[in-house]
XYZ file of N, CA and C in Angstrom:
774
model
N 2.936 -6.116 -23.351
C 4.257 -5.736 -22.867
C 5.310 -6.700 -23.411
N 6.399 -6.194 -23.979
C 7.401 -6.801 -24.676
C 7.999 -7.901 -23.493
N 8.775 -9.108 -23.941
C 9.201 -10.352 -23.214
C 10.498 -10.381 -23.478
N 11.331 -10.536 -22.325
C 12.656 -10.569 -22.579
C 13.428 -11.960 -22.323
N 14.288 -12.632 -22.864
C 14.934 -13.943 -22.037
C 16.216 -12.973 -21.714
N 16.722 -12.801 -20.479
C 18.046 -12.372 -19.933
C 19.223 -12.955 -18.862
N 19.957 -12.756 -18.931
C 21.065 -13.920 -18.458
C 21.299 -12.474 -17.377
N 20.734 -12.853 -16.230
C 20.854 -11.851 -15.235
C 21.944 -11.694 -14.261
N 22.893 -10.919 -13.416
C 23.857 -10.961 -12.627
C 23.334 -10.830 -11.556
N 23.748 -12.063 -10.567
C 23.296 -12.007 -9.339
C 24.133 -10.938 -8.903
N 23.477 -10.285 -7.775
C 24.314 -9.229 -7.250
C 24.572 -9.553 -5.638
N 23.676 -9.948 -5.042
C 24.062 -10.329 -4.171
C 22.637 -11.309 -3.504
N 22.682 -12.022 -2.686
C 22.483 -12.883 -1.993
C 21.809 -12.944 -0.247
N 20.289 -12.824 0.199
C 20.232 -12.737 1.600
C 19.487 -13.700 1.931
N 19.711 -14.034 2.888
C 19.059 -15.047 3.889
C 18.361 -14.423 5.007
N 16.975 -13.982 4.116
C 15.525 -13.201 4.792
C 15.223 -14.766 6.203
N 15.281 -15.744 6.285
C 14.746 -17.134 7.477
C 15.834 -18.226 6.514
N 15.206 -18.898 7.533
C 16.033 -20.355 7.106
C 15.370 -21.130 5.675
N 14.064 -20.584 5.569
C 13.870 -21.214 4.154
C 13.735 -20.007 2.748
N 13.886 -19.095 3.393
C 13.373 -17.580 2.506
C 15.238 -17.489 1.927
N 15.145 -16.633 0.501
C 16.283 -16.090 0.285
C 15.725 -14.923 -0.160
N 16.571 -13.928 -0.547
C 16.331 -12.763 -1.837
C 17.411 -12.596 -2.270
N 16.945 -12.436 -3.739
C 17.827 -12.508 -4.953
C 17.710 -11.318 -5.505
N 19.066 -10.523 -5.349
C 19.124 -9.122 -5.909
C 20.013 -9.293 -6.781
N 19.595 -9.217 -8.494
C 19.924 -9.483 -9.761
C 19.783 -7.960 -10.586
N 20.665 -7.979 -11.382
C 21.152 -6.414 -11.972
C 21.519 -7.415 -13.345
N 21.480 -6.049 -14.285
C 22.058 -6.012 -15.483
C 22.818 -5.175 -15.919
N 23.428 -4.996 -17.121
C 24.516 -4.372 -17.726
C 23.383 -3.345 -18.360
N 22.223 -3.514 -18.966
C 21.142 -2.633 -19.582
C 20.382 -2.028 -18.792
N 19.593 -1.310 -18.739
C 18.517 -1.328 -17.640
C 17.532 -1.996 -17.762
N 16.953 -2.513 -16.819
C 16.092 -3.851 -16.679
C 14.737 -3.056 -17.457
N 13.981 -4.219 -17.802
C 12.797 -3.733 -18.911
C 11.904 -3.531 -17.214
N 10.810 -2.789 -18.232
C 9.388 -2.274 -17.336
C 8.984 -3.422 -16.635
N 8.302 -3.251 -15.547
C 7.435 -4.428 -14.967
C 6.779 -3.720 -14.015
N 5.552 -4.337 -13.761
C 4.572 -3.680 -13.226
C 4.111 -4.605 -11.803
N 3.812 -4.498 -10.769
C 3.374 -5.388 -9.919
C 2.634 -6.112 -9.926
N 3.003 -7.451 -9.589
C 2.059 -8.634 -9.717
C 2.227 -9.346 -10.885
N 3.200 -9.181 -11.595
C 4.100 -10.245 -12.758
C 5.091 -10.526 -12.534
N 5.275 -11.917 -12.871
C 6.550 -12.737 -12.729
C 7.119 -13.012 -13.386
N 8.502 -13.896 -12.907
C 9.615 -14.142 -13.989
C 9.531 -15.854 -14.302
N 9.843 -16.289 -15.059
C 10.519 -17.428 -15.100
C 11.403 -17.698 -15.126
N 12.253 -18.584 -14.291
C 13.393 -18.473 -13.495
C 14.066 -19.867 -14.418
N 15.432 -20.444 -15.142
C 15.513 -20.982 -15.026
C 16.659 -22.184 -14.224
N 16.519 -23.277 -14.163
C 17.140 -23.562 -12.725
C 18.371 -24.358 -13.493
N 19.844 -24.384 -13.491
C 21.130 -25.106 -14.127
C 21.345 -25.661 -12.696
N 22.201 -26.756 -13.059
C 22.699 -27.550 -12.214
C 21.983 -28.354 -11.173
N 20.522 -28.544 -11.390
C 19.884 -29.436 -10.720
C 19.330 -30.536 -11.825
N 19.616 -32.206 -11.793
C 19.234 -33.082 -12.666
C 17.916 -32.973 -12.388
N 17.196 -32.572 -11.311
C 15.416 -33.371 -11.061
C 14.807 -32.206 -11.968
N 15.514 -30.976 -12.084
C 14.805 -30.050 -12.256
C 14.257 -29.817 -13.950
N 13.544 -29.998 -14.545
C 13.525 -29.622 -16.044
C 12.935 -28.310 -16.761
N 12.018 -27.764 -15.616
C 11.051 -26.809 -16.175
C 11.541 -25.006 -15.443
N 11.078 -24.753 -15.886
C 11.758 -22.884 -15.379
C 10.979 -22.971 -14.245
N 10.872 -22.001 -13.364
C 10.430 -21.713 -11.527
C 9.299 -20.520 -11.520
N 8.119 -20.290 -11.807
C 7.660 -18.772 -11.962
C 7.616 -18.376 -10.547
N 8.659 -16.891 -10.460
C 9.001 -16.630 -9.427
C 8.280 -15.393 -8.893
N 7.508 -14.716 -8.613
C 7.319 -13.339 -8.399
C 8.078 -12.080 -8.044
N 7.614 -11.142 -9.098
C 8.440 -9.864 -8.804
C 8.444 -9.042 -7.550
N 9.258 -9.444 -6.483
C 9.283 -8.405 -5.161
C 9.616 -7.065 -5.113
N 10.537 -7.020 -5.617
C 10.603 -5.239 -6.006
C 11.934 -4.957 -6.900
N 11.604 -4.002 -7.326
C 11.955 -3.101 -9.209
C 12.982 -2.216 -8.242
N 14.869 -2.342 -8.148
C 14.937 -0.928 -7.612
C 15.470 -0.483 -8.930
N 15.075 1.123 -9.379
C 15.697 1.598 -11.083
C 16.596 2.305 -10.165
N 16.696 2.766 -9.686
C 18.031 3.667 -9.179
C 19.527 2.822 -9.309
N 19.227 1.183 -8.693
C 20.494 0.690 -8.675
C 20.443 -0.404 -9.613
N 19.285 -0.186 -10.654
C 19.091 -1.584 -11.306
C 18.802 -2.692 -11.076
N 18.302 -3.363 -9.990
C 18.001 -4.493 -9.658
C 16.344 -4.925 -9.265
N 16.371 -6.002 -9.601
C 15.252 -6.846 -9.671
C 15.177 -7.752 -8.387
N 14.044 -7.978 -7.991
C 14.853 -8.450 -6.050
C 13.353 -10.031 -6.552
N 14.014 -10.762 -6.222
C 13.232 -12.117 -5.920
C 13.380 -12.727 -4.502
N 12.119 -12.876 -4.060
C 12.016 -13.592 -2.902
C 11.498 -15.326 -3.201
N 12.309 -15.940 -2.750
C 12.667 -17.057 -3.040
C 12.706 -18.655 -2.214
N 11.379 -19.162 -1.771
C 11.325 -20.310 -0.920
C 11.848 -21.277 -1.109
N 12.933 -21.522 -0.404
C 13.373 -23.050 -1.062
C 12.930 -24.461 -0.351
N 12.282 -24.742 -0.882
C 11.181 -25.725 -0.226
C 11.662 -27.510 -1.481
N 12.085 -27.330 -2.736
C 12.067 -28.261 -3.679
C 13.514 -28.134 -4.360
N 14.114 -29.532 -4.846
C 15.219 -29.574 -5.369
C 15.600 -27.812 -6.233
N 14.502 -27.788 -7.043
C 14.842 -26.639 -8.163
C 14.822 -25.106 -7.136
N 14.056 -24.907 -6.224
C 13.991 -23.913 -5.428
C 15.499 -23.801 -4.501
N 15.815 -25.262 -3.797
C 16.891 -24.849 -2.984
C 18.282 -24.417 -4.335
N 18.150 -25.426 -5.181
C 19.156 -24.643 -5.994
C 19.299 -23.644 -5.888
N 18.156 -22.702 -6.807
C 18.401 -21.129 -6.549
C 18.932 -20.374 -5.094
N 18.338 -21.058 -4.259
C 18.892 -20.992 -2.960
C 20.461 -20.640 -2.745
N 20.995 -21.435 -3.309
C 22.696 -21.427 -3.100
C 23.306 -21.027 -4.303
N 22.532 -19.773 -4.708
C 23.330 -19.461 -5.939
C 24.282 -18.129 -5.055
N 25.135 -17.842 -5.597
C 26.142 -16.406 -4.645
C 26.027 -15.753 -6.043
N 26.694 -14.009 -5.065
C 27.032 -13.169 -6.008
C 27.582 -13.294 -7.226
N 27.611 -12.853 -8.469
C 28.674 -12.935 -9.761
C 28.154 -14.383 -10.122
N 27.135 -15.261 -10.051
C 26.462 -16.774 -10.551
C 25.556 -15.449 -11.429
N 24.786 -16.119 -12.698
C 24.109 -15.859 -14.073
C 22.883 -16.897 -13.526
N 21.631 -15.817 -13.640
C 20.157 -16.617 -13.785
C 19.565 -15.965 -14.977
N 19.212 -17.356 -15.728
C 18.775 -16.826 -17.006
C 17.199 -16.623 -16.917
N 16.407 -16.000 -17.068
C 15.273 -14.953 -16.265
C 14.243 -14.594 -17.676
N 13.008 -15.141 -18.110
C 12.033 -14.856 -19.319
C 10.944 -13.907 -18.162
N 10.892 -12.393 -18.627
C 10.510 -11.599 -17.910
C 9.792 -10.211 -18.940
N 9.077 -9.662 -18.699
C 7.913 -9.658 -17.444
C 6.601 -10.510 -17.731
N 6.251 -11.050 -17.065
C 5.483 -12.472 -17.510
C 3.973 -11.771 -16.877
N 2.577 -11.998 -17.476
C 1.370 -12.064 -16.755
C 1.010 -10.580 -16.510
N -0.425 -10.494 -15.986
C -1.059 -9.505 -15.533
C -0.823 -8.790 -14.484
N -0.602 -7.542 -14.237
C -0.352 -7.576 -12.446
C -2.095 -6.396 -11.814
N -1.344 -5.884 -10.797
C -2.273 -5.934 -9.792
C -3.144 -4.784 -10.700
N -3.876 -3.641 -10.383
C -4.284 -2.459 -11.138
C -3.889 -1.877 -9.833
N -3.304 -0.773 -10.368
C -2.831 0.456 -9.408
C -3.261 1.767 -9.233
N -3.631 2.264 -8.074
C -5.017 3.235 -7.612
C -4.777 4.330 -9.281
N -5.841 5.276 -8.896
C -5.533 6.209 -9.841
C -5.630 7.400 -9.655
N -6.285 7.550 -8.045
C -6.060 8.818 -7.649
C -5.693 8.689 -6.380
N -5.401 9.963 -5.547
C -4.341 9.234 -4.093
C -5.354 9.018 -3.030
N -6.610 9.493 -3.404
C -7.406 8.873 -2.366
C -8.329 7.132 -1.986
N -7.604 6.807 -2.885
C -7.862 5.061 -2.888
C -7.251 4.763 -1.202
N -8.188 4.089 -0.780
C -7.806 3.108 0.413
C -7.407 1.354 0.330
N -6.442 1.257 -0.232
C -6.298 0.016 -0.903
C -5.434 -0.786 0.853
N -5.993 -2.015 0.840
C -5.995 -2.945 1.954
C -4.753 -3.918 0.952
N -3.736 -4.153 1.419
C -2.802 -5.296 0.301
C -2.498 -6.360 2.066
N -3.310 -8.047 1.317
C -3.315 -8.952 2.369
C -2.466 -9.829 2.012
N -1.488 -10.097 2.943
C -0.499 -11.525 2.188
C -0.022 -12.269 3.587
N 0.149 -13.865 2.836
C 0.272 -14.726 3.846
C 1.796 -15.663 3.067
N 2.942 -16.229 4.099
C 4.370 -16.659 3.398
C 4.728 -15.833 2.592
N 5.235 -16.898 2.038
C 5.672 -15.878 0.140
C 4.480 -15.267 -0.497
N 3.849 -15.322 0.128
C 2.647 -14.639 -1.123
C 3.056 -13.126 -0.487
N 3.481 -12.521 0.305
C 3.561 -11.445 0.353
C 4.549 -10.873 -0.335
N 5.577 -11.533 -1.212
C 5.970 -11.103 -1.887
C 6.165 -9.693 -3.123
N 4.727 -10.245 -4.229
C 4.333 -9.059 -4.992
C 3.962 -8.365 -4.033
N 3.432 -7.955 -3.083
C 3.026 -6.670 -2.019
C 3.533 -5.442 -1.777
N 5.311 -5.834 -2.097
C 5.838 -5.158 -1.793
C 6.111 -4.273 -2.699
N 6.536 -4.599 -4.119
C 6.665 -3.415 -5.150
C 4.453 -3.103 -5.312
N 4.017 -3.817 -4.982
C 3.062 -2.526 -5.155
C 2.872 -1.924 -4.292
N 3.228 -1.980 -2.673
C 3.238 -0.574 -2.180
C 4.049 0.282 -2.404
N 5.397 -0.273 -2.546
C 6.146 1.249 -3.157
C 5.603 1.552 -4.761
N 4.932 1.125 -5.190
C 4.414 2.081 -6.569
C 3.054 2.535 -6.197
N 2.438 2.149 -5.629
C 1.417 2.986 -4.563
C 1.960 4.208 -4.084
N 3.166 4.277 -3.555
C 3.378 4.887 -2.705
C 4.231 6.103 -3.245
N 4.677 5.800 -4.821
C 5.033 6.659 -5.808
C 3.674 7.778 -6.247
N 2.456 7.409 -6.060
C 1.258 8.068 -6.775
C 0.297 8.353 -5.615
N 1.604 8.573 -4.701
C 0.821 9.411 -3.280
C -0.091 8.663 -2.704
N -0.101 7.765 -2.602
C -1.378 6.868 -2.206
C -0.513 5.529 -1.295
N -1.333 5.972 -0.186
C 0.026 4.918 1.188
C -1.132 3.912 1.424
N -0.415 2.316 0.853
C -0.991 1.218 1.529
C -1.401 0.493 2.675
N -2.204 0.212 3.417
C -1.845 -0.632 4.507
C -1.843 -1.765 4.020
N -0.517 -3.080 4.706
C -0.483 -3.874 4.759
C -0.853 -4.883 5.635
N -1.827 -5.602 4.988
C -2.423 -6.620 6.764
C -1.321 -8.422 5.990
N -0.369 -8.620 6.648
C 0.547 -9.814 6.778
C 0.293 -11.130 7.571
N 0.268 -11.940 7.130
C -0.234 -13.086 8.225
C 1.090 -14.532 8.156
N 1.327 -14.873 8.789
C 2.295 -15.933 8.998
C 1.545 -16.814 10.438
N 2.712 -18.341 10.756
C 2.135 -18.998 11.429
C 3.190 -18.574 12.763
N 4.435 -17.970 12.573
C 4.744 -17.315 14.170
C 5.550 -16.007 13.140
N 6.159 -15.471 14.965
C 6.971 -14.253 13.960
C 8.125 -14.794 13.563
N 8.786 -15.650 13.530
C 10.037 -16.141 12.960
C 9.433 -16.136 11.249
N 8.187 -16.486 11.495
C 7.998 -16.659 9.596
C 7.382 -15.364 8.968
N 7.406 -14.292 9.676
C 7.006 -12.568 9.110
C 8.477 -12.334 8.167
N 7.998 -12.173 6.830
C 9.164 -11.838 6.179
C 9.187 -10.197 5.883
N 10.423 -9.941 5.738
C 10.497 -8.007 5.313
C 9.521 -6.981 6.153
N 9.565 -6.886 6.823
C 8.489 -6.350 7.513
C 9.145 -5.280 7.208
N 10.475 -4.652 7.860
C 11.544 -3.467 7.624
C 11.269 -3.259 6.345
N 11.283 -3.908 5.177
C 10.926 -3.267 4.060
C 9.110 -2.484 3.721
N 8.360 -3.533 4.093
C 6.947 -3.200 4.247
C 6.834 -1.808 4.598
N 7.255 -1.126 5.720
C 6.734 -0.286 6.713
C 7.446 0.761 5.828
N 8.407 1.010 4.835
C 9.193 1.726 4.135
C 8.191 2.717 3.262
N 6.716 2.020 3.026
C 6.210 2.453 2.465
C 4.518 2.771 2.671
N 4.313 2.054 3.725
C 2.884 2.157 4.465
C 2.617 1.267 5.924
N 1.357 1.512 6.468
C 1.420 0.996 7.654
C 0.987 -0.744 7.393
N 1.814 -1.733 8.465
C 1.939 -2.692 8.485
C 1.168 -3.191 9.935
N 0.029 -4.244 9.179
C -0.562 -4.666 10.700
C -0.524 -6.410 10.448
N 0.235 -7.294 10.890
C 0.288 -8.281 11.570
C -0.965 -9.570 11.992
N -1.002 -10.555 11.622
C -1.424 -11.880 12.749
C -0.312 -12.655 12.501
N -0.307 -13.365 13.733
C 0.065 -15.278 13.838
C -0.436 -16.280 14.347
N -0.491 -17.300 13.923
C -1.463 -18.333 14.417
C -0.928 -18.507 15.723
N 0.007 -18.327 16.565
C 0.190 -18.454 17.638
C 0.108 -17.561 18.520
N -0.065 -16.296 17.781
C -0.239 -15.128 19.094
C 1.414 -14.364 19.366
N 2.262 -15.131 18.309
C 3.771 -14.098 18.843
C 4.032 -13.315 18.350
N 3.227 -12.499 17.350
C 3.498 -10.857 17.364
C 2.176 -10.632 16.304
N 1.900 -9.212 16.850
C 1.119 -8.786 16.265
C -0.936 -9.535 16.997
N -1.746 -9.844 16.226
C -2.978 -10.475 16.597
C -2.871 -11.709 16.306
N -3.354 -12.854 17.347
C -3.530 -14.223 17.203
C -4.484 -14.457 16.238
N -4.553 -15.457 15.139
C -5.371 -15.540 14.559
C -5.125 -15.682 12.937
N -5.584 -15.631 11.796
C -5.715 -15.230 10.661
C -6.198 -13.958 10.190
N -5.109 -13.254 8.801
C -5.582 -12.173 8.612
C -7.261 -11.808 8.665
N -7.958 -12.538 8.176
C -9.699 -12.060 8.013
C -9.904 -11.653 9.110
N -9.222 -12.274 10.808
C -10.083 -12.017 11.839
C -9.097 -10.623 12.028
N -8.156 -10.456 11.822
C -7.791 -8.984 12.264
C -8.628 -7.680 12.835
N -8.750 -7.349 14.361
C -9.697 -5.734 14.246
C -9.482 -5.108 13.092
N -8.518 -4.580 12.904
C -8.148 -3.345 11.417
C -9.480 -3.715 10.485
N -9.834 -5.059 10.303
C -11.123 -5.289 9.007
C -12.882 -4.795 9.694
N -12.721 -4.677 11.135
C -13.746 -3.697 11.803
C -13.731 -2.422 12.248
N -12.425 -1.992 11.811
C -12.346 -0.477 12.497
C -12.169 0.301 11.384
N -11.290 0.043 9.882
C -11.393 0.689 8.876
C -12.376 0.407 7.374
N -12.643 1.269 6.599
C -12.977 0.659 5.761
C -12.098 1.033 4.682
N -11.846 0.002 3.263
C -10.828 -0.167 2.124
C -12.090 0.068 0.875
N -11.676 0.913 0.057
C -12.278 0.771 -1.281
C -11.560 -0.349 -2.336
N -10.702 -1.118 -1.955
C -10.115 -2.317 -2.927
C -8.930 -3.139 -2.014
N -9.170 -4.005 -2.151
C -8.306 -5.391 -1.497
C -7.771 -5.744 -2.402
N -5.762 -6.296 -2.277
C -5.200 -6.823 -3.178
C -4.798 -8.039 -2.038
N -4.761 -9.322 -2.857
C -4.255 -10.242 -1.838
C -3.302 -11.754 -2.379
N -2.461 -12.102 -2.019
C -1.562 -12.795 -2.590
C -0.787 -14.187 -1.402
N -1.378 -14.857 -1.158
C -0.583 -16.316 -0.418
C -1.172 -17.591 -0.425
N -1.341 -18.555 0.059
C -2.185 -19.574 0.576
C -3.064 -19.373 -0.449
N -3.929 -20.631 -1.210
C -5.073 -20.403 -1.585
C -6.271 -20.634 -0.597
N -6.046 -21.148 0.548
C -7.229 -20.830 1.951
C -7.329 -19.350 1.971
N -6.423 -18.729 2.258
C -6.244 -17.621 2.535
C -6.714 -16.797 1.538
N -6.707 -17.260 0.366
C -7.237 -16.165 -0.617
C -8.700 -15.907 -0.793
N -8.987 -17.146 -0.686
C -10.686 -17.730 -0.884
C -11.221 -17.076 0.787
N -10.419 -16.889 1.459
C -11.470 -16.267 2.843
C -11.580 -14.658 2.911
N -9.925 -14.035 2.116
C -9.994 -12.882 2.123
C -10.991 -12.605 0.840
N -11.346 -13.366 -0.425
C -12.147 -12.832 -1.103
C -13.447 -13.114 -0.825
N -14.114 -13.848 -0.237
C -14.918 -13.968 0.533
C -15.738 -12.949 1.657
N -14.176 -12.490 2.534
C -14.928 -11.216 2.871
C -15.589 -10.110 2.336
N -14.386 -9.919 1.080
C -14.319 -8.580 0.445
C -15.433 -8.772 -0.071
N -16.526 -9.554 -0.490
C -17.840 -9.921 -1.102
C -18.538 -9.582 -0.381
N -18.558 -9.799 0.964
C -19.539 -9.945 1.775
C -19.465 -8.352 2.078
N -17.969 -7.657 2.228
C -17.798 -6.076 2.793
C -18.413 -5.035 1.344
N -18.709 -5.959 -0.092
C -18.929 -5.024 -1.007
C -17.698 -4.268 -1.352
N -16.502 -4.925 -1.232
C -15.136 -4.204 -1.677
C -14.582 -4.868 -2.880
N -14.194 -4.694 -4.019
C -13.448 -4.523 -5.068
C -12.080 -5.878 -4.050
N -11.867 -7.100 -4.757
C -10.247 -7.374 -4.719
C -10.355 -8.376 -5.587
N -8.874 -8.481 -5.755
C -7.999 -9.134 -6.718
C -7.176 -9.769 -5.881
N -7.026 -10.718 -6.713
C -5.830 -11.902 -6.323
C -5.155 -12.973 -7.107
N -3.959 -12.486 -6.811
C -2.693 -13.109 -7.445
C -2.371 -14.861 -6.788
N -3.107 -15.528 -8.088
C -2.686 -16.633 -8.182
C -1.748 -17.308 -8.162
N -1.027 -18.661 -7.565
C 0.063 -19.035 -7.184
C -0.381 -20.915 -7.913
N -0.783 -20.843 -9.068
C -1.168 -22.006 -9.726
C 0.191 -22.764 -10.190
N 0.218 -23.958 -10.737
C 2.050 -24.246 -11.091
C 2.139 -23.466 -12.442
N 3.025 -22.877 -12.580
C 3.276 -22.008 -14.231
C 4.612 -22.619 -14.706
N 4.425 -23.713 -16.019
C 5.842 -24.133 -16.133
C 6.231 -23.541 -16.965
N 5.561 -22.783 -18.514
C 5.670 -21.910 -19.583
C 5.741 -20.767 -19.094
N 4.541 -20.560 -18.832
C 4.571 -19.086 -18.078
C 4.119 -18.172 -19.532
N 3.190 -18.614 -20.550
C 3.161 -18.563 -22.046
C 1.779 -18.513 -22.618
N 1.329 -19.682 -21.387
C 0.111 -20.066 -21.542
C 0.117 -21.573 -23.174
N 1.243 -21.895 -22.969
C 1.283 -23.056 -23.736
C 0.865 -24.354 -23.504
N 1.524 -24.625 -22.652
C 1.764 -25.686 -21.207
C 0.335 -26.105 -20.835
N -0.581 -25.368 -20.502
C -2.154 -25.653 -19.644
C -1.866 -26.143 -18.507
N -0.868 -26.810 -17.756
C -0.892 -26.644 -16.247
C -1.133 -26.092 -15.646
N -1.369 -24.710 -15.820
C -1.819 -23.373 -14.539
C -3.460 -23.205 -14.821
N -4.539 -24.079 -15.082
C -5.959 -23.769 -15.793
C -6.737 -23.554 -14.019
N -7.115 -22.274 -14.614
C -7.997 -22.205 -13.567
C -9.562 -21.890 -13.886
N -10.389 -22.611 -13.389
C -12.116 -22.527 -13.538
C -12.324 -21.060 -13.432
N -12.707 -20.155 -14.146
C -13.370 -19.030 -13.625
C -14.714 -18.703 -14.016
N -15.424 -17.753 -14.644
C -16.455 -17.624 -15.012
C -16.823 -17.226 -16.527
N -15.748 -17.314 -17.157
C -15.487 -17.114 -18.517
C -15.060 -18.618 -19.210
N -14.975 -19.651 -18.482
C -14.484 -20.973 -18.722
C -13.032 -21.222 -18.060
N -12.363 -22.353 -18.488
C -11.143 -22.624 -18.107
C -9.783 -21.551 -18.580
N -9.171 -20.729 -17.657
C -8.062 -19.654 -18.203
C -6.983 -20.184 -17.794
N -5.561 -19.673 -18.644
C -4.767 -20.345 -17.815
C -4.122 -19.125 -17.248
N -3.566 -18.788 -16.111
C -3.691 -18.364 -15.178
C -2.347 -17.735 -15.573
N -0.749 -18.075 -16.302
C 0.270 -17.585 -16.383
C -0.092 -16.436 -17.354
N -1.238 -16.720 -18.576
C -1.525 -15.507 -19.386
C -2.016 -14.752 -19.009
N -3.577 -15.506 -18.817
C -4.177 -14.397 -18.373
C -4.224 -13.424 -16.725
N -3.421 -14.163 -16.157
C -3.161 -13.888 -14.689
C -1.938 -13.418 -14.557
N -1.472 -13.664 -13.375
C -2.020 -14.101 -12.354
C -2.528 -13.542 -11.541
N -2.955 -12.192 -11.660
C -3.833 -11.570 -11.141
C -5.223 -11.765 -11.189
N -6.263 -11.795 -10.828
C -7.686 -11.722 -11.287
C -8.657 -10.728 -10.486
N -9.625 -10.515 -10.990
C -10.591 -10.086 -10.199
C -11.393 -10.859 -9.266
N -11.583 -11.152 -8.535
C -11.906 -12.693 -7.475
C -13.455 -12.743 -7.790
N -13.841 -11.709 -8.869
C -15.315 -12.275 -8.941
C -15.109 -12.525 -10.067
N -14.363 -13.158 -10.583
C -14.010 -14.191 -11.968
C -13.976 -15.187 -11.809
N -13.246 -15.414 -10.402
C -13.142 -16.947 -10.552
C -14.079 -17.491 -9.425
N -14.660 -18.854 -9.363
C -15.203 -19.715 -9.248
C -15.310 -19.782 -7.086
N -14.686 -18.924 -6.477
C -14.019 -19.452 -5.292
C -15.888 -19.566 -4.446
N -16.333 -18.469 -4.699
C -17.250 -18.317 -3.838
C -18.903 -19.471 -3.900
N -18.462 -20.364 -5.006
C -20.155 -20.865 -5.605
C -19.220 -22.281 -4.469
């Protein structure tokens, strides 16, 4: 898939929590293809600490109004930057970066999509492109209360949304794995994206349930090129680096379960 560097127009600006933003960015062209579960590299002006681009994940593609939506933690000098960028500010954006998820192929796929923080991010444009090919996702979401459940209103736009928190304030106490929904239904493929605890338990199950999943790696990507080798992850083919060949994988590639 062709690579673009683009000097993107912020369009506007939300404050999803106190550390979450989304960044709804448009162009004058129409934005190139991208598929779920590839990212951008973001790069960050006006921060001195900052030197390297941000690989950000693609939250959702709208083509109707042109925009590209980034969900955005600002947790680090280069992150809160982006943070306080406003409408009519320019992010210069090397896009569509990496592998993304594989998307059903007929509408009777029962696809399970698990995400924990920002990792639920990519989730969301693949249920609405799921949800383009007739095929409705459930989403199982996990956070540590409900103040930290992000988009849920968007989630449910496109399939059913089931909930934990480690504290018990909405939805099931607990972590996604222990959710009922993983004893009452069964999924022919798990997609899953947050925490790397979280990834290694949901692929873990899916081993143990004999289900098909993938998971979108959250390794540091400073190229995003596969130049760099900072993003190397052990799998079963040797050391990959994770911005090329990922960041998606098949979880029986990599290394989590030995």
């Amino acid at each position: 898939m062709k690579k673009y560097i683009l000097d993107l127009t912020v369009k506007a600006v939300e404050h999803v929590h106190e550390r979450y933003v989304l960044l709804r960015l448009t162009d004058k062209k129409p934005l190139p293809e991208m598929v779920p579960g590839q990212f951008v590299e973001v790069r960050v002006d006006g921060s001195p600490t900052t030197f390297l681009r941000r690989p950000i994940s693609v939250n959702f593609v709208d083509r109707e109004a042109n925009e590209l939506w980034l969900l955005v933690a600002a947790i680090g000098d280069g992150t809160r930057r982006l943070a306080a960028l406003q409408a009519g500010d320019t992010l210069n954006c090397v896009l569509p970066l990496g592998n993304g998820f594989t998307l059903p192929q007929t509408a009777d796929e029962r696809l399970l999509l698990v995400g924990g923080g920002v990792g639920v991010a990519p989730l969301l444009y693949m249920g609405a492109e799921m949800k383009k090919r007739g095929c409705e996702p459930t989403f199982l979401l996990g956070a540590r209360t409900s103040k930290d459940l992000l988009m849920l209103d968007e989630f449910r736009k496109y399939g059913r949304v089931f909930v934990t928190t480690e504290d018990g304030s909405e939805g099931e106490r607990g972590f996604v794995t222990n959710h009922s929904l993983l004893g009452q239904e069964q999924f022919t493929r798990i997609a899953t994206c947050g925490p790397k605890p979280m990834m290694v338990a949901v692929s873990r199950l899916a081993d143990k349930l004999g289900v098909a999943c993938e998971a979108s790696l959250e390794n540091l990507m400073a190229c995003g090129l596969g130049a760099c080798l900072c993003c190397v992850e052990k799998t079963t083919e040797g050391n990959l680096c994770v911005c090329k060949e990922g960041p998606v994988f098949d979880t029986k590639r990599l290394l989590w379960q030995i």
